[in-house]
Short mmCIF file of C-alpha atoms in Angstrom, two decimals:
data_model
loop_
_atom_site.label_atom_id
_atom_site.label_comp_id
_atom_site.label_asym_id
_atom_site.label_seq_id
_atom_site.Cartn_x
_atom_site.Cartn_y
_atom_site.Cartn_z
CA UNK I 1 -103.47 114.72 47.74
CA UNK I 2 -103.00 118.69 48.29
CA UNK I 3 -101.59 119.75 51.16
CA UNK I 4 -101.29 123.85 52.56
CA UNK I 5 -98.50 125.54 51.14
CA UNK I 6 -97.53 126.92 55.02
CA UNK I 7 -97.42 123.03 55.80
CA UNK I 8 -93.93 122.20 56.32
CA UNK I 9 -92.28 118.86 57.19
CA UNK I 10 -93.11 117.08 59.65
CA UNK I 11 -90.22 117.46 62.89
CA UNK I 12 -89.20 114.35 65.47
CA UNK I 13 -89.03 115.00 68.89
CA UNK I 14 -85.42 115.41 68.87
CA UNK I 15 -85.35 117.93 65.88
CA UNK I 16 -83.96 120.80 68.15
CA UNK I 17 -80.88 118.39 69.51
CA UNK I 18 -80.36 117.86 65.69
CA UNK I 19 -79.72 121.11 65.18
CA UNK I 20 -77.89 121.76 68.43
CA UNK I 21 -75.48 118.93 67.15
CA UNK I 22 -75.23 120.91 63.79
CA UNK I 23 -76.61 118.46 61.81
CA UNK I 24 -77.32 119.04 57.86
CA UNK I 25 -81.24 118.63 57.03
CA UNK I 26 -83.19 117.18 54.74
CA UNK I 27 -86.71 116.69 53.51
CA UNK I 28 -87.16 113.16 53.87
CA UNK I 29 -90.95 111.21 53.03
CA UNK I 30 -92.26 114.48 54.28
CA UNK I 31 -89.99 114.64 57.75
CA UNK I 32 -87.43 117.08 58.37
CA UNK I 33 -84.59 114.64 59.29
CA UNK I 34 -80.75 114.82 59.86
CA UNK I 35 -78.68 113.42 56.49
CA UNK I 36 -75.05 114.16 58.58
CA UNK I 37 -73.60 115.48 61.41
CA UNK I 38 -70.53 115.86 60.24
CA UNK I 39 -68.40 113.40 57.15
CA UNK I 40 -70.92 110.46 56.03
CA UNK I 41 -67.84 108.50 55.67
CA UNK I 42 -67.05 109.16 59.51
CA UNK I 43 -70.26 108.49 60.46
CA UNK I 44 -70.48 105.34 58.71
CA UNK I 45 -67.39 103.83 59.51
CA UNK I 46 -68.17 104.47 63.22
CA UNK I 47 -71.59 102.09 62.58
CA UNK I 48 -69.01 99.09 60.79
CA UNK I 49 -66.25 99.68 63.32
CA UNK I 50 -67.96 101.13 67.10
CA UNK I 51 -71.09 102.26 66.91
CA UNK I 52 -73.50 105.16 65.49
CA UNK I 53 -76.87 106.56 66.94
CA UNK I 54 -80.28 107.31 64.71
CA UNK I 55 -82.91 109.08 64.94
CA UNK I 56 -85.74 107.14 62.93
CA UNK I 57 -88.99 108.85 64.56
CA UNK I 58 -89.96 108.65 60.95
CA UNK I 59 -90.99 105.48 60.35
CA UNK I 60 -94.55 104.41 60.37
CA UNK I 61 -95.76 102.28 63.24
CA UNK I 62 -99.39 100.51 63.06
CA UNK I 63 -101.13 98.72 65.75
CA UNK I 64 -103.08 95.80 65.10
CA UNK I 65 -104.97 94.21 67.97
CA UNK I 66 -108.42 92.03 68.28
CA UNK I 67 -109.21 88.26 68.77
CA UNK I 68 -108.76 88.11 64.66
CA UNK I 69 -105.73 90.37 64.41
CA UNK I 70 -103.30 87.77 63.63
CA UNK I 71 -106.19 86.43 60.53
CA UNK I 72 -106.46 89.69 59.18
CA UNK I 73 -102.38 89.79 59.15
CA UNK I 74 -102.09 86.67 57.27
CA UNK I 75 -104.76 88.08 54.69
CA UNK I 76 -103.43 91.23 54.49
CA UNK I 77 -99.36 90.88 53.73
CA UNK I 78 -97.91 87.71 52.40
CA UNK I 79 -95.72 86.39 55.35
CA UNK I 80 -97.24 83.31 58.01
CA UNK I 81 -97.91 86.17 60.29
CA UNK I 82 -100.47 84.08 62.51
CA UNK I 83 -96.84 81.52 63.15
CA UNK I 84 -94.81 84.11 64.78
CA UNK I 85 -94.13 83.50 67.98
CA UNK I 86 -94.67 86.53 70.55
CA UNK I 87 -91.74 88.41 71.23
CA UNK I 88 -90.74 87.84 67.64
CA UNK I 89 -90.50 90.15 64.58
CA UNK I 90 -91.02 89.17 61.15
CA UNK I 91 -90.09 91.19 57.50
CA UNK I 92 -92.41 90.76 55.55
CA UNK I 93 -94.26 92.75 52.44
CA UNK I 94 -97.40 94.27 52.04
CA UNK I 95 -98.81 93.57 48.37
CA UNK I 96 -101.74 94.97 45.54
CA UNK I 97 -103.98 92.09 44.53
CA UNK I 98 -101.96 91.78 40.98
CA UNK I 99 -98.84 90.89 43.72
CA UNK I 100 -97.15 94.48 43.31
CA UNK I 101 -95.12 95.44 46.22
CA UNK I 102 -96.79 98.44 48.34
CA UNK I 103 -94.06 98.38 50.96
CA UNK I 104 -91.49 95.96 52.56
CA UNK I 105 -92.85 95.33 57.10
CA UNK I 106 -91.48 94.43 59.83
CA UNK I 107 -94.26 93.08 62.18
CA UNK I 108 -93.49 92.57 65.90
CA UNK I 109 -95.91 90.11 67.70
CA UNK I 110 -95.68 92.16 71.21
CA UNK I 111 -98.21 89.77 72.64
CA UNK I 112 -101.15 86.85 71.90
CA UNK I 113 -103.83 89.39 69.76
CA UNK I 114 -100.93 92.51 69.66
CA UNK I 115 -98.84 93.25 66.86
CA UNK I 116 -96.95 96.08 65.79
CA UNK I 117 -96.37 96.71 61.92
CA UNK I 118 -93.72 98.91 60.85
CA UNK I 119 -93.65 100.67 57.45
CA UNK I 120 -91.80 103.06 55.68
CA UNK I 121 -92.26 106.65 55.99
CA UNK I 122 -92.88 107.25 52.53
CA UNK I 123 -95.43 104.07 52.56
CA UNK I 124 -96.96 104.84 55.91
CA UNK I 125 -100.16 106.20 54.60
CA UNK I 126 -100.54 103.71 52.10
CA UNK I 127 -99.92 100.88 54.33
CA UNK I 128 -102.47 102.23 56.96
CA UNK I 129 -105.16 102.20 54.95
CA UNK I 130 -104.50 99.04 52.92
CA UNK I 131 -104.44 97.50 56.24
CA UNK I 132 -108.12 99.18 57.36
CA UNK I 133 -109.67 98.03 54.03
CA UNK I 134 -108.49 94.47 54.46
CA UNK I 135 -109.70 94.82 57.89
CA UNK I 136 -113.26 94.57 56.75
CA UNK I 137 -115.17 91.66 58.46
CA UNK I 138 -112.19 90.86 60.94
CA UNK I 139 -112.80 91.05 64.57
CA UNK I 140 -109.61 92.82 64.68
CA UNK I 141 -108.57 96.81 65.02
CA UNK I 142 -105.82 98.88 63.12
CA UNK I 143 -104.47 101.62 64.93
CA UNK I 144 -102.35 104.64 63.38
CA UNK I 145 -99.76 104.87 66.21
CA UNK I 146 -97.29 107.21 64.41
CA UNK I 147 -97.29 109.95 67.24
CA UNK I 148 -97.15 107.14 69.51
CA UNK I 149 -93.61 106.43 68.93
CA UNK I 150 -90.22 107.82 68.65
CA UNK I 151 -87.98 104.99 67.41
CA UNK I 152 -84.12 105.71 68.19
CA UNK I 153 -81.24 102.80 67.11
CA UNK I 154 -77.72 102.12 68.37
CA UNK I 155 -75.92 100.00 65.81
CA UNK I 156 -72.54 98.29 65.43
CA UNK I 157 -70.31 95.92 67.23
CA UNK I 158 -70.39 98.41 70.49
CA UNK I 159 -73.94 98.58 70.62
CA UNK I 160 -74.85 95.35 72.67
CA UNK I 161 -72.41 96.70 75.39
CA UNK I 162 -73.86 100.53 75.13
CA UNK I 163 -77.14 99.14 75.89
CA UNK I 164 -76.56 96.51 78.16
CA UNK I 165 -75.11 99.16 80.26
CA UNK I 166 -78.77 101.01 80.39
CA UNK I 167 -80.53 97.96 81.07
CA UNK I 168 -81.79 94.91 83.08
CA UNK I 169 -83.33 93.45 79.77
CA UNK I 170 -81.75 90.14 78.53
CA UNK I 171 -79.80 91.31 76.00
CA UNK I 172 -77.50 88.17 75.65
CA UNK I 173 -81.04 86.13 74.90
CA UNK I 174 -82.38 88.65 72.47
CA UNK I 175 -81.67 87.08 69.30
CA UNK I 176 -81.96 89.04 65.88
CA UNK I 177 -85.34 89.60 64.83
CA UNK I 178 -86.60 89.81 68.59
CA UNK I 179 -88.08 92.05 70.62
CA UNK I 180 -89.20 92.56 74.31
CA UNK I 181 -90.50 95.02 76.82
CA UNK I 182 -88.33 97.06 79.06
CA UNK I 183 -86.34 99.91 80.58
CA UNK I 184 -83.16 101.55 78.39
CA UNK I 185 -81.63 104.71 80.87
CA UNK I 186 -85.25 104.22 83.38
CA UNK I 187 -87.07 105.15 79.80
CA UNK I 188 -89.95 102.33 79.04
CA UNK I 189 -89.05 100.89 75.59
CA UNK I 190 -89.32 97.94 72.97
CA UNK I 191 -86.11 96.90 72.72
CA UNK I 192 -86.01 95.09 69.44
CA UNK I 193 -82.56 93.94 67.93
CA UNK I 194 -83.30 94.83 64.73
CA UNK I 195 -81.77 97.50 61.75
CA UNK I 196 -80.51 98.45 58.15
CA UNK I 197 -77.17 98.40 58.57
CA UNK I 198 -75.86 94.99 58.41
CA UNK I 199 -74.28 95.38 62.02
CA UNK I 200 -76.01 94.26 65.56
CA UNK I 201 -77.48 96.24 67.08
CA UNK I 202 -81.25 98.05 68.92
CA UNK I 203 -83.98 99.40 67.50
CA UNK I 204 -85.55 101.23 70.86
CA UNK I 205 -89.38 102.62 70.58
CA UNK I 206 -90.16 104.28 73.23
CA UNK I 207 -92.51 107.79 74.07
CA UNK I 208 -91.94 111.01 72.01
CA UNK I 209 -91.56 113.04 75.18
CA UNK I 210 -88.60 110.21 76.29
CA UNK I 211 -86.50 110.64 73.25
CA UNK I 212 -83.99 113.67 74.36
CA UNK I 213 -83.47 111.58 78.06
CA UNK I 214 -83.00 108.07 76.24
CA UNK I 215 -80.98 109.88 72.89
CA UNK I 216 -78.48 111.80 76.39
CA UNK I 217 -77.97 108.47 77.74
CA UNK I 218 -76.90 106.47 74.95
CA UNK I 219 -74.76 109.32 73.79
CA UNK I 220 -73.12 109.08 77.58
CA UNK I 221 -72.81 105.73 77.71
CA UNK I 222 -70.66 105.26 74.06
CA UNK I 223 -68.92 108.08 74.55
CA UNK I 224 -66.02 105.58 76.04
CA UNK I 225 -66.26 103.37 72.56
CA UNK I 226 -66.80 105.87 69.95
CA UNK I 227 -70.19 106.18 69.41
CA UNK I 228 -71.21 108.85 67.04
CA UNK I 229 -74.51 110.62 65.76
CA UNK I 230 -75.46 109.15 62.42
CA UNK I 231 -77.80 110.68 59.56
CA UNK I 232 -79.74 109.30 56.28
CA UNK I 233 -76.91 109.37 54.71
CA UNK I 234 -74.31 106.63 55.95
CA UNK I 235 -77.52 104.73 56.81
CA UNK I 236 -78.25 104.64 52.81
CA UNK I 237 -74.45 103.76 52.07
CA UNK I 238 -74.57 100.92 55.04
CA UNK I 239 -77.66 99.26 53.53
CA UNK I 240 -76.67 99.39 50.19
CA UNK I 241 -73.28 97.73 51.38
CA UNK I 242 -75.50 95.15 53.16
CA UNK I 243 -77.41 94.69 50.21
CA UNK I 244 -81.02 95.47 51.82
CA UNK I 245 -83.26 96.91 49.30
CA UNK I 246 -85.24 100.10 49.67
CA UNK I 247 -88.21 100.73 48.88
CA UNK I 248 -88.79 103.34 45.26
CA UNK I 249 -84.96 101.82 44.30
CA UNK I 250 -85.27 98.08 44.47
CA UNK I 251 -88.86 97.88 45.77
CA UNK I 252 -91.77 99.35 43.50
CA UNK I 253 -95.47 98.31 42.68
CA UNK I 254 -94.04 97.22 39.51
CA UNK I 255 -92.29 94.60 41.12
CA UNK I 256 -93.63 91.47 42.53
CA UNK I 257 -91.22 89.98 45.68
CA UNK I 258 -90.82 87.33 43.07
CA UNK I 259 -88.98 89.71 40.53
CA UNK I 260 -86.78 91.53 43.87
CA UNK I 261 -85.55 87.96 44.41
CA UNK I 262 -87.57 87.72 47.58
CA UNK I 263 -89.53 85.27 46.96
CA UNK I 264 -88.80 83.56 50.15
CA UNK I 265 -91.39 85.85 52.00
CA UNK I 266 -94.34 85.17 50.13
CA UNK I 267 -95.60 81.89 52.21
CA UNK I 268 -98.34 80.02 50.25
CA UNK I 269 -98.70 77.40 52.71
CA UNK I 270 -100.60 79.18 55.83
CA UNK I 271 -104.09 79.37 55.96
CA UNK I 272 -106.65 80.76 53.88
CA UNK I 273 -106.77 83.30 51.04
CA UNK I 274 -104.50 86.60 51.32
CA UNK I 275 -104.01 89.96 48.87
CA UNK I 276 -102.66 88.73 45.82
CA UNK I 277 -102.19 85.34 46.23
CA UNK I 278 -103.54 84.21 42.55
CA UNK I 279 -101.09 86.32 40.94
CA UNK I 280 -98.08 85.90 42.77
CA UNK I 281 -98.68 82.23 42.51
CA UNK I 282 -98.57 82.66 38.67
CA UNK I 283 -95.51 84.64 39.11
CA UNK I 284 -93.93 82.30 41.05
CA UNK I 285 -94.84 79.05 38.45
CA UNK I 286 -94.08 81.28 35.47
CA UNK I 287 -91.30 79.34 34.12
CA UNK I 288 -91.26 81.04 30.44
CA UNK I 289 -90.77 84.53 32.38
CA UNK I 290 -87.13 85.14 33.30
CA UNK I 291 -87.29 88.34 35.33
CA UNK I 292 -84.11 90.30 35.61
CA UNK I 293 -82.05 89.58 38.63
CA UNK I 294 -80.74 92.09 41.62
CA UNK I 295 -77.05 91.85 41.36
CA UNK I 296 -74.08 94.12 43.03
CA UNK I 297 -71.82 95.47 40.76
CA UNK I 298 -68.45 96.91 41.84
CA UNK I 299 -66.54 99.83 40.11
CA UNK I 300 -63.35 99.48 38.39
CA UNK I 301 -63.08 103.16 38.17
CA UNK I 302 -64.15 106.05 40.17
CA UNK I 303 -67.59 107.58 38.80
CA UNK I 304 -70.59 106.94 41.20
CA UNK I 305 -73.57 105.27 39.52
CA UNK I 306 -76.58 106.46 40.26
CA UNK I 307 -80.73 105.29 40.60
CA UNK I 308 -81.88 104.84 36.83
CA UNK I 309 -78.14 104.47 34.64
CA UNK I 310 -78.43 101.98 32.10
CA UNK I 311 -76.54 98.77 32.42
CA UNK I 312 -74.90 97.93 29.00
CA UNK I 313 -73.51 95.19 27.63
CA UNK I 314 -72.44 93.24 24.08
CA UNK I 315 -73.63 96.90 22.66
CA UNK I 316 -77.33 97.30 24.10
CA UNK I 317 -78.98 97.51 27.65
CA UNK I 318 -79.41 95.03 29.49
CA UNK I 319 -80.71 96.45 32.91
CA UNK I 320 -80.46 99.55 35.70
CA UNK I 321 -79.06 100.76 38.15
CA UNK I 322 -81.49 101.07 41.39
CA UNK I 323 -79.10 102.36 44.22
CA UNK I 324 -75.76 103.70 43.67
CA UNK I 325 -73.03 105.21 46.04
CA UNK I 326 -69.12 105.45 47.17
CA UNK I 327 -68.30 102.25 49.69
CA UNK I 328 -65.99 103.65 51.98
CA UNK I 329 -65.85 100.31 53.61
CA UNK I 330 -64.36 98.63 49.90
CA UNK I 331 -63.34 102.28 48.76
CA UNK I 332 -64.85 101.75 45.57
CA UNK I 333 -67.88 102.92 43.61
CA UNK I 334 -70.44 100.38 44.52
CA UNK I 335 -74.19 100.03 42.73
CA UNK I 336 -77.61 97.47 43.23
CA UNK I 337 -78.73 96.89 39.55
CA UNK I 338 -81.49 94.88 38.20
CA UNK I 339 -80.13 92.95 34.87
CA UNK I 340 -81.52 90.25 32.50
CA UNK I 341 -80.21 87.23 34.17
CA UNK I 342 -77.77 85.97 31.18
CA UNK I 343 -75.61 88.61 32.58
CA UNK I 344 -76.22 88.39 36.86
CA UNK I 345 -73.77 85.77 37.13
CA UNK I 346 -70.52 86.88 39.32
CA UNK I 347 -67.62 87.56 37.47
CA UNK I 348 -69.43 88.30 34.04
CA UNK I 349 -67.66 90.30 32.02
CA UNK I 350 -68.15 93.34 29.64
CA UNK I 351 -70.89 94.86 31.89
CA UNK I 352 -70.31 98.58 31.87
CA UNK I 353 -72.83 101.35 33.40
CA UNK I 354 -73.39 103.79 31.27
CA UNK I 355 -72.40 107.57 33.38
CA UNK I 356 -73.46 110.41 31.16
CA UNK I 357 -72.65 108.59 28.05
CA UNK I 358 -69.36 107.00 29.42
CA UNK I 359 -69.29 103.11 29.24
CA UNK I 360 -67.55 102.78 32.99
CA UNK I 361 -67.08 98.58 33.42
CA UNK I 362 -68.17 97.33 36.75
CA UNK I 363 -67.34 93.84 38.29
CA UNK I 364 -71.10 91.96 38.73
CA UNK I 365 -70.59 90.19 42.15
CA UNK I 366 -73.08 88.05 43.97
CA UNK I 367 -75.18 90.82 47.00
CA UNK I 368 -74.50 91.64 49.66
CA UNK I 369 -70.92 93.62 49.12
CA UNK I 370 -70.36 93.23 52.76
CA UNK I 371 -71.22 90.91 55.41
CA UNK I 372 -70.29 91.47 59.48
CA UNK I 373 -68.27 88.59 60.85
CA UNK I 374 -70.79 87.00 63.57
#
């Protein structure tokens, strides 16, 4: 894939309010985005403790309507896609035919033959035309809606009462992994409670040329509770927390959702044939294959482990490290780390990452690091 050398990233709609804020940029899956505003560690203890504000234009949305649109979903990815209810939202993965992992979804069912598939920027691409390949001989249309959307989210504990402010939509009957029509601020949006934070809060989709208006009005309405802008950044440090995977660190083609330790997602019972069902079933039956397991592991020390530092232990290596960063909400070095499972038990000891040659020893704890008191 070439591209022109003139061709720079791609920008949101609220790139020049980005800057006006004074936020640090960053080439991110091919978008210039905001990583801060200000400290990460601000901005991310506003998300646990008030409430921060994203700008995540950059994700991939994909329409998929037609009388067989719900068919083609349940032969394309490996989730019961066809048994979501409308309103709903499902994750979900996206797979090769030998069961690799092309991206991790999350598909909203907005109505009886309408659903909305959201992928990763970096995957979007992909995704879109895996999903018009496996659309051949389904009544059933995929739609690149990618300029259709700018996707802004409030999240923390003071984000149900920032929105409900903005809003007649039921908020108090939205449960988690829910979506429905509506107005946030007079703008027209799907308000879906949904994010990758571990915290409550909105996912809003709404019109590119809406995003400054809706973006004002949130930022008016938490202004009373501490709502801050948030960047890439804290939103990595808050997932990892979490323990959410992301896709290139604990999500890769190499991987089946068998080996990420979500095997829970790939549902053999629905209907008819989907990508890569033969091989995931093998991977799932394959009793003589112990695949290394996702643990957390916790610093003793200081050093930050990074993507792709060895795990070592009893003198060889015994896995690596897939995300990495400071926790500012346990103030320690924190990591994600695939190991052989004779060491992913909590509390194992002699596990050590290996930092430029240093042996540092890290506590292996059970994921995630954090989890919000409901």
């Amino acid at each position: 894939m070439s591209s022109s050398p003139t061709a720079g990233p791609r920008r949101t709609a609220l790139d020049a309010l980005h800057r006006s804020l004074g936020a640090t940029m960053t080439d991110f899956a091919g978008w210039d985005m905001p990583l801060r505003y200000g400290s990460e560690r601000d901005e991310h203890n506003a998300v646990r403790t008030r409430a921060g504000l994203f700008d995540l234009s950059h994700m991939g949305e994909i329409t998929v309507t037609g009388p067989q649109a719900a068919a083609l979903l349940d032969h394309a990815l490996v989730g019961n896609i066809g048994g979501v209810s409308t309103g709903r939202a499902r994750y979900t993965m996206i797979c090769r035919e030998d069961g690799g992992i092309l991206d991790d979804l999350i598909v909203y069912r907005l109505a009886d033959t309408e659903y909305m598939v959201v992928a990763n920027a970096s995957n979007a691409q992909v995704v879109l035309d895996a999903l018009v390949e496996r659309a051949a001989g389904f009544d059933a249309e995929v739609r690149d809606d990618r300029d259709a959307y700018a996707l802004l989210a409030v999240q923390g504990p003071e984000s149900p009462g920032i929105v409900k402010g903005l809003t007649d939509a039921d908020l108090d009957g939205l449960k988690y992994y829910a979506g429905l029509p509506g107005t946030v601020a007079g703008v027209p949006a799907l308000i879906a409670r949904t994010g990758y934070t571990g915290e409550d809060g909105f996912e809003l989709f709404v019109k590119p040329e809406h995003a400054v208006e809706l973006w004002q009005a949130l930022t008016e309405a938490g202004e009373g509770v501490g709502l801050v802008p948030c960047g890439l950044s804290c939103r990595d440090t808050l997932r990892l927390e979490a323990g959410m995977p992301l896709y290139g660190h604990e999500l890769t083609t190499e991987l089946t959702p068998f080996d990420a330790g979500l095997g829970r997602v790939v549902k053999f019972e629905k209907e008819g044939d989907f990508v890569g069902r033969a091989a995931l079933r093998e991977a799932a039956e394959n009793a003589n294959h112990e695949p290394p397991v996702l643990v957390g592991l916790i610093a003793e020390g200081r050093r930050v482990p990074r993507a792709g530092y060895p795990v070592v232990a009893d003198g060889k290596v015994v896995g690596q490290v897939t995300s990495g960063a400071p926790s500012p909400t346990l103030g320690k070095p924190i990591a994600m780390a695939y190991v052989d499972a004779m060491y992913a038990a909590p509390g194992t000891t002699g596990v050590a990452v290996d930092i430029r040659g240093s042996h540092e020893p890290y506590e292996v704890v059970a994921l995630p690091f954090y989890k919000r008191s409901k």
